[in-house]
XYZ file of C-alpha atoms in Angstrom:
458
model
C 0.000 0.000 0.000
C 2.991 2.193 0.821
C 4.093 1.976 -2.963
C 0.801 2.129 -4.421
C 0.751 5.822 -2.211
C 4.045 6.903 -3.523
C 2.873 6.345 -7.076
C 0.376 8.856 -6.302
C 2.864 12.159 -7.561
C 1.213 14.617 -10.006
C -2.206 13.640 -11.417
C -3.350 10.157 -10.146
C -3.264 7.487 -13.230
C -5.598 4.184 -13.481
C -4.113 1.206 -13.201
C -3.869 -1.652 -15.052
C -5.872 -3.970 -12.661
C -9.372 -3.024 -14.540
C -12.252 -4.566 -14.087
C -12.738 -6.478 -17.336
C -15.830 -4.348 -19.054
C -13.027 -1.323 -19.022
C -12.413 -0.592 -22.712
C -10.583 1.881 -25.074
C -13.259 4.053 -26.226
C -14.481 4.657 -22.847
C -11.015 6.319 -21.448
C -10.843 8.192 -24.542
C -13.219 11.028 -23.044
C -11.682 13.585 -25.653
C -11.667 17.432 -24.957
C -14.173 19.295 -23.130
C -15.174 21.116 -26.391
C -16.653 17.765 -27.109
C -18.069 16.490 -23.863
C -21.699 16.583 -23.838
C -24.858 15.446 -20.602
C -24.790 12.201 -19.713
C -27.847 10.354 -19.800
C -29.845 8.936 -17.138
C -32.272 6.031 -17.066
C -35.888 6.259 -16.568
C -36.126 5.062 -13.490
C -33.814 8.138 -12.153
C -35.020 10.289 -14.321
C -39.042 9.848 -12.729
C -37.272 9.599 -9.373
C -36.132 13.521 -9.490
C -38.842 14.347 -11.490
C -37.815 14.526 -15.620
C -39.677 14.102 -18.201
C -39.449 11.062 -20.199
C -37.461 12.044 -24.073
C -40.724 10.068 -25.060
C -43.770 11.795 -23.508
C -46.248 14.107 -25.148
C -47.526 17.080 -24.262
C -51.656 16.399 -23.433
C -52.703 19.961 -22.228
C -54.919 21.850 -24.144
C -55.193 24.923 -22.019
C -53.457 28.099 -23.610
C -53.144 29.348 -20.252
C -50.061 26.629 -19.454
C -48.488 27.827 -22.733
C -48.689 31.874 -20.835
C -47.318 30.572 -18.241
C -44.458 28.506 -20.254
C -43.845 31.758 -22.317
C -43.206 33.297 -18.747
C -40.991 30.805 -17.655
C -38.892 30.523 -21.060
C -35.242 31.683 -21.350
C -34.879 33.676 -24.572
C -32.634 32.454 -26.995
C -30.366 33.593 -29.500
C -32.241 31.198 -31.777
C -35.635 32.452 -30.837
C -35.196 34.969 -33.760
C -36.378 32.486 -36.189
C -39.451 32.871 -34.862
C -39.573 36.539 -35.132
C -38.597 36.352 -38.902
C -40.925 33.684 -39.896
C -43.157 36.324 -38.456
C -42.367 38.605 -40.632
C -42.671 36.765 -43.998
C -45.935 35.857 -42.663
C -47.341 39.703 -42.603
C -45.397 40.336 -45.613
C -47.548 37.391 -47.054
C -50.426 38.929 -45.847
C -49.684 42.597 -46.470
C -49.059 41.876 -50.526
C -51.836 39.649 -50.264
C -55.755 40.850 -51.152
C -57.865 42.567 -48.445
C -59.292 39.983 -46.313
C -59.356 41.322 -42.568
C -61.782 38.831 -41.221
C -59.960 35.885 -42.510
C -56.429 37.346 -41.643
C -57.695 37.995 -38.490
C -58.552 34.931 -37.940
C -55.485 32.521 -39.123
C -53.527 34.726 -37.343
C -56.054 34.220 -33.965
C -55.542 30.233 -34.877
C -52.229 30.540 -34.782
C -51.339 32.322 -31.605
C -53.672 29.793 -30.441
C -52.497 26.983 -31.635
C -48.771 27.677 -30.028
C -50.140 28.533 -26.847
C -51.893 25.068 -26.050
C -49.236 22.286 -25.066
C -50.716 19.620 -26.944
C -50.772 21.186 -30.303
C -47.902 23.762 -29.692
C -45.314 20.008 -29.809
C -46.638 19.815 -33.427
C -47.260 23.744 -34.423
C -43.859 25.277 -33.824
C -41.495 22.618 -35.681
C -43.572 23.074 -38.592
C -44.727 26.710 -38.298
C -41.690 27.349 -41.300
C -43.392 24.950 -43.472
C -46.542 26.595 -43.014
C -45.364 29.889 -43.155
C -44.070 28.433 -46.631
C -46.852 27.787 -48.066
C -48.689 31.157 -47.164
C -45.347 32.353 -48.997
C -45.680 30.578 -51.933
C -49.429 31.148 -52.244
C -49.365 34.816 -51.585
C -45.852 35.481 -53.954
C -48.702 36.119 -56.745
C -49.797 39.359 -55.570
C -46.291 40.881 -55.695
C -46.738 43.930 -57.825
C -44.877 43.130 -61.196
C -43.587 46.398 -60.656
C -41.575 45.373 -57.908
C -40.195 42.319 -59.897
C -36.924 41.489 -61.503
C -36.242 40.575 -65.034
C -37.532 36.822 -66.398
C -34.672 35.312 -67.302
C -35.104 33.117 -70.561
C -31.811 32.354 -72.146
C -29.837 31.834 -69.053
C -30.672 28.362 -67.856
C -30.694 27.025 -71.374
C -27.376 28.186 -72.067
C -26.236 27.098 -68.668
C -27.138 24.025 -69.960
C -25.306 23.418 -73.036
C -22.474 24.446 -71.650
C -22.295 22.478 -68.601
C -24.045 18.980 -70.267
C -23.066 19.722 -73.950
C -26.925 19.386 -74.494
C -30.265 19.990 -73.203
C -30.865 17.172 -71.125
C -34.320 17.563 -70.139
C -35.707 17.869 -73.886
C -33.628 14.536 -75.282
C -35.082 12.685 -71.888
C -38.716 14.238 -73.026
C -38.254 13.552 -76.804
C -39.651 9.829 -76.556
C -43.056 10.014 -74.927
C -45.015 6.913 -73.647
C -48.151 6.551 -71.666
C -45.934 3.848 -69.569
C -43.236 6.930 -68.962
C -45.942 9.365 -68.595
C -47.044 7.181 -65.579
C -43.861 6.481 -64.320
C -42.912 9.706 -64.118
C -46.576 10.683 -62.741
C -46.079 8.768 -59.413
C -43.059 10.784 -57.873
C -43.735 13.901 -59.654
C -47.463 14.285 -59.298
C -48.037 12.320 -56.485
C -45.007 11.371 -54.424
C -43.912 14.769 -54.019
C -47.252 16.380 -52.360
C -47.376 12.678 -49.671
C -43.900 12.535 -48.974
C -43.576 15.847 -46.975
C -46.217 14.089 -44.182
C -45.147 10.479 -44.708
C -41.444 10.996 -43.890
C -41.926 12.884 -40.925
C -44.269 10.806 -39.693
C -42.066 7.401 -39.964
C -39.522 9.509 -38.113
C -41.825 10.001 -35.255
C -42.606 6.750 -34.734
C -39.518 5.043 -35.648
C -36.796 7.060 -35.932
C -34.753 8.710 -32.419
C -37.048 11.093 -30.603
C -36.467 14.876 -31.892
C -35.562 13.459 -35.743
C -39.435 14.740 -36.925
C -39.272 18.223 -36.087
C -35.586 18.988 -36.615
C -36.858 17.383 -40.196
C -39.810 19.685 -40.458
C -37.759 22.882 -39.567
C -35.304 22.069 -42.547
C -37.731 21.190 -44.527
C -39.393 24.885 -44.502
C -36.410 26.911 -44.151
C -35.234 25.348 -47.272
C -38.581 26.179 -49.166
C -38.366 29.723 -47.956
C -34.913 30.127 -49.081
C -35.907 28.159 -52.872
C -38.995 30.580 -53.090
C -37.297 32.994 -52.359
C -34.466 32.605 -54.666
C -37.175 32.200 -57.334
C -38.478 35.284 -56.564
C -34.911 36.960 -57.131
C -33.897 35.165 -59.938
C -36.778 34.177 -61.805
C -36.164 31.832 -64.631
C -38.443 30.139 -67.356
C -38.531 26.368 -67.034
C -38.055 23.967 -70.498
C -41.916 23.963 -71.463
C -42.138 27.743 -72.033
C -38.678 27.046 -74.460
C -41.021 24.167 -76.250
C -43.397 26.184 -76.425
C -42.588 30.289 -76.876
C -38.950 29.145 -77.788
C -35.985 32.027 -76.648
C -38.965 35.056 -76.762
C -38.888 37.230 -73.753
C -41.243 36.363 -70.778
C -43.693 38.877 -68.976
C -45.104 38.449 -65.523
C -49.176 37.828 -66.269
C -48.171 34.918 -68.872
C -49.986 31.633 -67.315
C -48.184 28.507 -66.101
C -48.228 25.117 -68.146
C -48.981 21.456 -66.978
C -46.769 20.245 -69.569
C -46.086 16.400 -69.357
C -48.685 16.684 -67.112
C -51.723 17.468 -69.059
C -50.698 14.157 -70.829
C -51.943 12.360 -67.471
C -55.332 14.514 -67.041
C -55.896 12.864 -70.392
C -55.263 9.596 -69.203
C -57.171 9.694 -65.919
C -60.103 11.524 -67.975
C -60.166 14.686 -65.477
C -58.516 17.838 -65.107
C -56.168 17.319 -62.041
C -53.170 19.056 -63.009
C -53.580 21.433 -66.086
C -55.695 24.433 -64.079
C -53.517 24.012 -61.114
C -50.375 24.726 -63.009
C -51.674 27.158 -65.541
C -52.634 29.243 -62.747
C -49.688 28.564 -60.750
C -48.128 31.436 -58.165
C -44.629 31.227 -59.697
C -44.952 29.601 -63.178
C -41.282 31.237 -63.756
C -39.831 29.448 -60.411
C -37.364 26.866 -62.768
C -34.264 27.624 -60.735
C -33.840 25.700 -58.014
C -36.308 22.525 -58.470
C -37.260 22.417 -54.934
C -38.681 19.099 -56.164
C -35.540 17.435 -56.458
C -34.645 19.672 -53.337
C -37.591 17.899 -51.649
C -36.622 14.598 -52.426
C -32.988 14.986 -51.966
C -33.518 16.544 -48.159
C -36.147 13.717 -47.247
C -33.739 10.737 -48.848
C -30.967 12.163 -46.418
C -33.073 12.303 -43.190
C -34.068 8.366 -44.058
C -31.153 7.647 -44.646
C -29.857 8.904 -41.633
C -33.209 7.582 -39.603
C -32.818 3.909 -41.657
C -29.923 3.134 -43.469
C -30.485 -0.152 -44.442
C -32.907 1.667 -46.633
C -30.850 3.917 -48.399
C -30.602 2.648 -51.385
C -34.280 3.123 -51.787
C -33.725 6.154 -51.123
C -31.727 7.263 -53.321
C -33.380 5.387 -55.940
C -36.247 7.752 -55.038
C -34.121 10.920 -55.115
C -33.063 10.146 -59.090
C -36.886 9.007 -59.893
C -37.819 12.122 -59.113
C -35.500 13.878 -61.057
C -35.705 12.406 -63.871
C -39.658 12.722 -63.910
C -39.234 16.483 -63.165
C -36.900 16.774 -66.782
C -38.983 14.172 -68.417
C -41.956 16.324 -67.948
C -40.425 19.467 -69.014
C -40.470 21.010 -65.886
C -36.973 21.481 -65.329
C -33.500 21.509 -66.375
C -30.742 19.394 -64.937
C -29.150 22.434 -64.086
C -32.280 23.132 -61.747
C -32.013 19.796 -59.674
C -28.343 20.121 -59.275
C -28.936 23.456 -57.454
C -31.911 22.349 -55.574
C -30.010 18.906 -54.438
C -27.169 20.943 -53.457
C -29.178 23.270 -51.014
C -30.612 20.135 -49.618
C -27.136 18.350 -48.963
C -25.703 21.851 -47.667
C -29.048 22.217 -45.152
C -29.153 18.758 -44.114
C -24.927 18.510 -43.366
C -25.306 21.697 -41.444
C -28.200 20.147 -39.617
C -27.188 16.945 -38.517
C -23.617 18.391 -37.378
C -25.601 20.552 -34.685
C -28.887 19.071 -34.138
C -30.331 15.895 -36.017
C -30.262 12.874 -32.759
C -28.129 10.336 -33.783
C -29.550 6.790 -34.338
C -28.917 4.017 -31.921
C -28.208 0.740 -32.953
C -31.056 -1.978 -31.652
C -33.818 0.982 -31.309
C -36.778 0.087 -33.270
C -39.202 2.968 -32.364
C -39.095 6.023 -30.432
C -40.241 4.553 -27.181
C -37.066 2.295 -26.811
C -34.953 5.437 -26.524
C -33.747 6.527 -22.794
C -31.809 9.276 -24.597
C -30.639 11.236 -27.259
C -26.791 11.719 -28.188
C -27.365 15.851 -30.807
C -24.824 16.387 -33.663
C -21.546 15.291 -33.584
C -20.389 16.878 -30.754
C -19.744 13.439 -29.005
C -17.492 12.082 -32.014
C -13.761 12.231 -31.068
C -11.112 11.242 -32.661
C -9.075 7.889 -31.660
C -5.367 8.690 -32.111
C -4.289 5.152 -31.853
C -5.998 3.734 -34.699
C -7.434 7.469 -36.593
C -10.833 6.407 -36.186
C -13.962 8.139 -34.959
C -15.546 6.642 -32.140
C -19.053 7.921 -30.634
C -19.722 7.597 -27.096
C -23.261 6.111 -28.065
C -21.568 2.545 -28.671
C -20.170 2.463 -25.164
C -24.680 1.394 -24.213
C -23.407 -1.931 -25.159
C -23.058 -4.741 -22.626
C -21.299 -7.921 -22.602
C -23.271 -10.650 -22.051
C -21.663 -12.002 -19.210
C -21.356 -8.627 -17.634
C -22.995 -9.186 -13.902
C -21.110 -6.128 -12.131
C -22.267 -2.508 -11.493
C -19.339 -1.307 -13.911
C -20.906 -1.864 -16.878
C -19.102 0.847 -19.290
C -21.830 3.145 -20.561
C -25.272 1.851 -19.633
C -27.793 4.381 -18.777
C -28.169 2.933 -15.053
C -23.927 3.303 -14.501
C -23.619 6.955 -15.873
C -23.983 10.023 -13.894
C -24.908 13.310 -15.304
C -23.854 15.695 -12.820
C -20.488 16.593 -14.809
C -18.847 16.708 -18.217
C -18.305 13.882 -19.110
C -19.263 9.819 -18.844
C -18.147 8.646 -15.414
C -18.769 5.265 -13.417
C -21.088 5.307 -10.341
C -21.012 3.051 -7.501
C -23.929 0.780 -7.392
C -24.858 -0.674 -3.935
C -22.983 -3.867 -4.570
C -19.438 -3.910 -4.877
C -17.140 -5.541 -6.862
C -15.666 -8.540 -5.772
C -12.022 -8.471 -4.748
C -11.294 -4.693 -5.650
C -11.299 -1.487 -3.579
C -12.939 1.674 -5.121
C -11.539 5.358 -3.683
C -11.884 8.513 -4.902
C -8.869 10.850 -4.726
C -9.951 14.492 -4.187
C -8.357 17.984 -5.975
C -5.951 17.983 -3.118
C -4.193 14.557 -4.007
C -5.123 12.747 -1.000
C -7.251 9.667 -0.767
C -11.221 9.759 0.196
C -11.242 7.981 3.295
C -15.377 7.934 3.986
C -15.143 10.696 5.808
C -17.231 12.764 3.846
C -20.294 11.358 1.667
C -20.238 9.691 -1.641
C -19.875 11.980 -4.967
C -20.329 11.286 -8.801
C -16.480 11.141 -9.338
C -14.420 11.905 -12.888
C -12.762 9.054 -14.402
C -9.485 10.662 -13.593
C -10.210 10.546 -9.847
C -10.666 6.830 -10.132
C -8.111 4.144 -8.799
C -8.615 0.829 -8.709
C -6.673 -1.686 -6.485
C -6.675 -5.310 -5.041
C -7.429 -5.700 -1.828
């Protein structure tokens, strides 16, 4: 014992008598810049009072969303809130008079965010709706106000990036078979997948993947509308059919391939729609293959032993969009790029990362955000995320089980063992305190840093 003190110089080091569920990744607790909460299991969790990752909200009384809104601690990312705001009353201020009917969405929606129960569902996708009103009321823009239609630019763009206009050789050889195929992701894929995707994630997927899904999802269709707005562009059906001659705001939309499958169905489903669409000059980006890029990178994220489906998906899609003249190639590259760039930024900061063995979202005890918890292994350059260290050998029967939500405390920065009421057999746990010296009992138990840990025989 007398040695083992002497060794105790400078900063205390574990030795090599571990128990045998010790392992690499766990001592590799990286910097602090990456340290993030530990998690807790649900039976501590109920026991000082937290809510489960899984529960719902169930009240329907605005009055607990006041007193919420009192409680909250503002934000620096509270803003978005404040400008989706604002492109809402710009929405409504270009927008015909309606006072009654403004009045009242606007009634719905304070309401709507004020009642727990619906507020869980409202504010993730508030972007998406405020989206929509976007889109929808981008009509009533004075043309006045409006930039220049851009006609030559996206053809030229591509022949010189493609050698060719791509979307008019893929739409030279029409087919009722193609016109369907192409139908199904374009026409009907595209309008579903926006409520399917997120609603698989919900259910399946780690808790918290749904609305970080639903916030990208709208921010990106703000910023796409938006850049339509700026830049608008004509798409490849007004070339077919007005050729290179300039384009004035007033001109109505076209189905294109489209009309093709109101003929087949025997009903107009498509042709008034997009004749009368709010941005028939909106070519550049394709927030359809922007769509179905973004929501083949969540699921692929969420399931990847899907994602070759998905991507499958992503290039259906984009081919139906050129196929039916609705876009250039040049369009979905720039839409697809948005949707990497949003969704990389996203799931570096806050997209949960999946656990392995978690089938829906009620298996979860928690959720690892981002990458933050990915550090670096020096000895063999690899990443390693503290999210593998849940797993537990099967003939692990000890309280030092490295990593499972009943054996990590949460108090500090990083994961550290806790004591469980049994000890292990053979071995002597003390803490050593800032001051060097061992904890003798003297003082009660603490949540103690790996650092402070030595392990000896008895």
């Amino acid at each position: 014992m007398n040695d083992f003190s002497a060794s105790l110089s400078g900063k205390p080091k574990l030795q090599l008598l571990w128990p045998e569920h010790f392992n690499l990744p766990f001592l590799n607790t990286g910097p602090q810049r990456y340290r993030i909460g530990r998690a807790r299991s649900k039976s501590r969790a109920r026991a000082h009072g937290l809510e489960d990752i899984t529960s719902l909200k169930t009240s329907f009384n605005a009055w607990d969303g006041v007193r919420d809104l009192q409680r909250h601690k503002y934000r620096t990312s509270d803003l978005q809130y404040v400008f989706l705001v604002l492109v809402a009353l710009f929405s409504f201020w270009v927008s015909p008079p309606a006072p009654g009917l403004k009045t009242l969405a606007l009634m719905g929606g304070v309401w709507f965010a004020l009642m727990p129960a619906t507020r869980q569902f409202f504010l993730p996708s508030l972007a998406i709706w405020v989206w929509l009103l976007y889109f929808f009321c981008s009509r009533f823009i004075p043309y006045e106000y409006r930039p220049h239609i851009w006609v030559r630019v996206l053809p030229a763009l591509e022949n010189v990036l493609y050698g060719a206009n791509l979307s008019n050789i893929l739409s030279a050889h029409k087919h009722y078979v193609l016109d369907i195929l192409a139908w199904l992701p374009y026409g009907l894929a595209h309008f579903g997948a926006p409520a399917v995707v997120p609603l698989l994630m919900f259910i399946f997927a780690a808790p918290g993947s749904a609305p970080v899904f639903a916030r990208t999802f709208g921010w990106m269709s703000i910023l796409g509308v938006t850049i339509q707005l700026i830049f608008p562009c004509t798409p490849p059906w007004y070339e077919n059919e007005h050729g290179l001659a300039p384009a004035a705001y007033g001109m109505p939309g076209s189905p294109a391939g489209l009309a093709r499958i109101d003929e087949i169905l025997g009903f107009d489903m498509y042709t008034t729609n997009f004749s009368t669409a709010p941005l028939p000059f909106g070519a550049f980006p394709s927030l359809h293959a922007a769509n179905a890029v973004l929501e083949a990178l969540f699921m692929s994220h969420c399931f990847p032993q899907f994602r070759t489906y998905f991507i499958i998906y992503a290039g259906w899609v984009c081919w139906a969009t050129m196929y039916l003249s609705h876009h250039y190639a040049i369009d979905l590259v720039c839409g697809g790029l948005i949707a990497t760039a949003f969704f990389y930024v996203v799931k570096s900061r806050w997209l949960p990362q999946r656990q392995e063995g978690k089938i829906t979202r009620w298996e979860y005890d928690f959720v690892e955000y981002g990458n933050q918890s990915r550090i670096t292994d020096e000895e063999y350059g690899e990443f390693l995320n503290l999210g593998i260290l849940d797993r537990r050998r099967a003939d692990s029967s000890d309280g030092w089980t490295v990593g499972s939500t009943s054996s990590c405390s949460s108090s500090s920065g990083t994961l550290s063992p806790t004591l469980s009421e049994e000890t292990i057999p053979g071995m002597l746990v003390m803490g050593v305190g800032e001051n060097g010296k061992i904890w003798d009992g003297s003082v009660p138990p603490r949540d103690v840093e790996l650092s402070e840990v030595v392990v000896v025989r008895q």
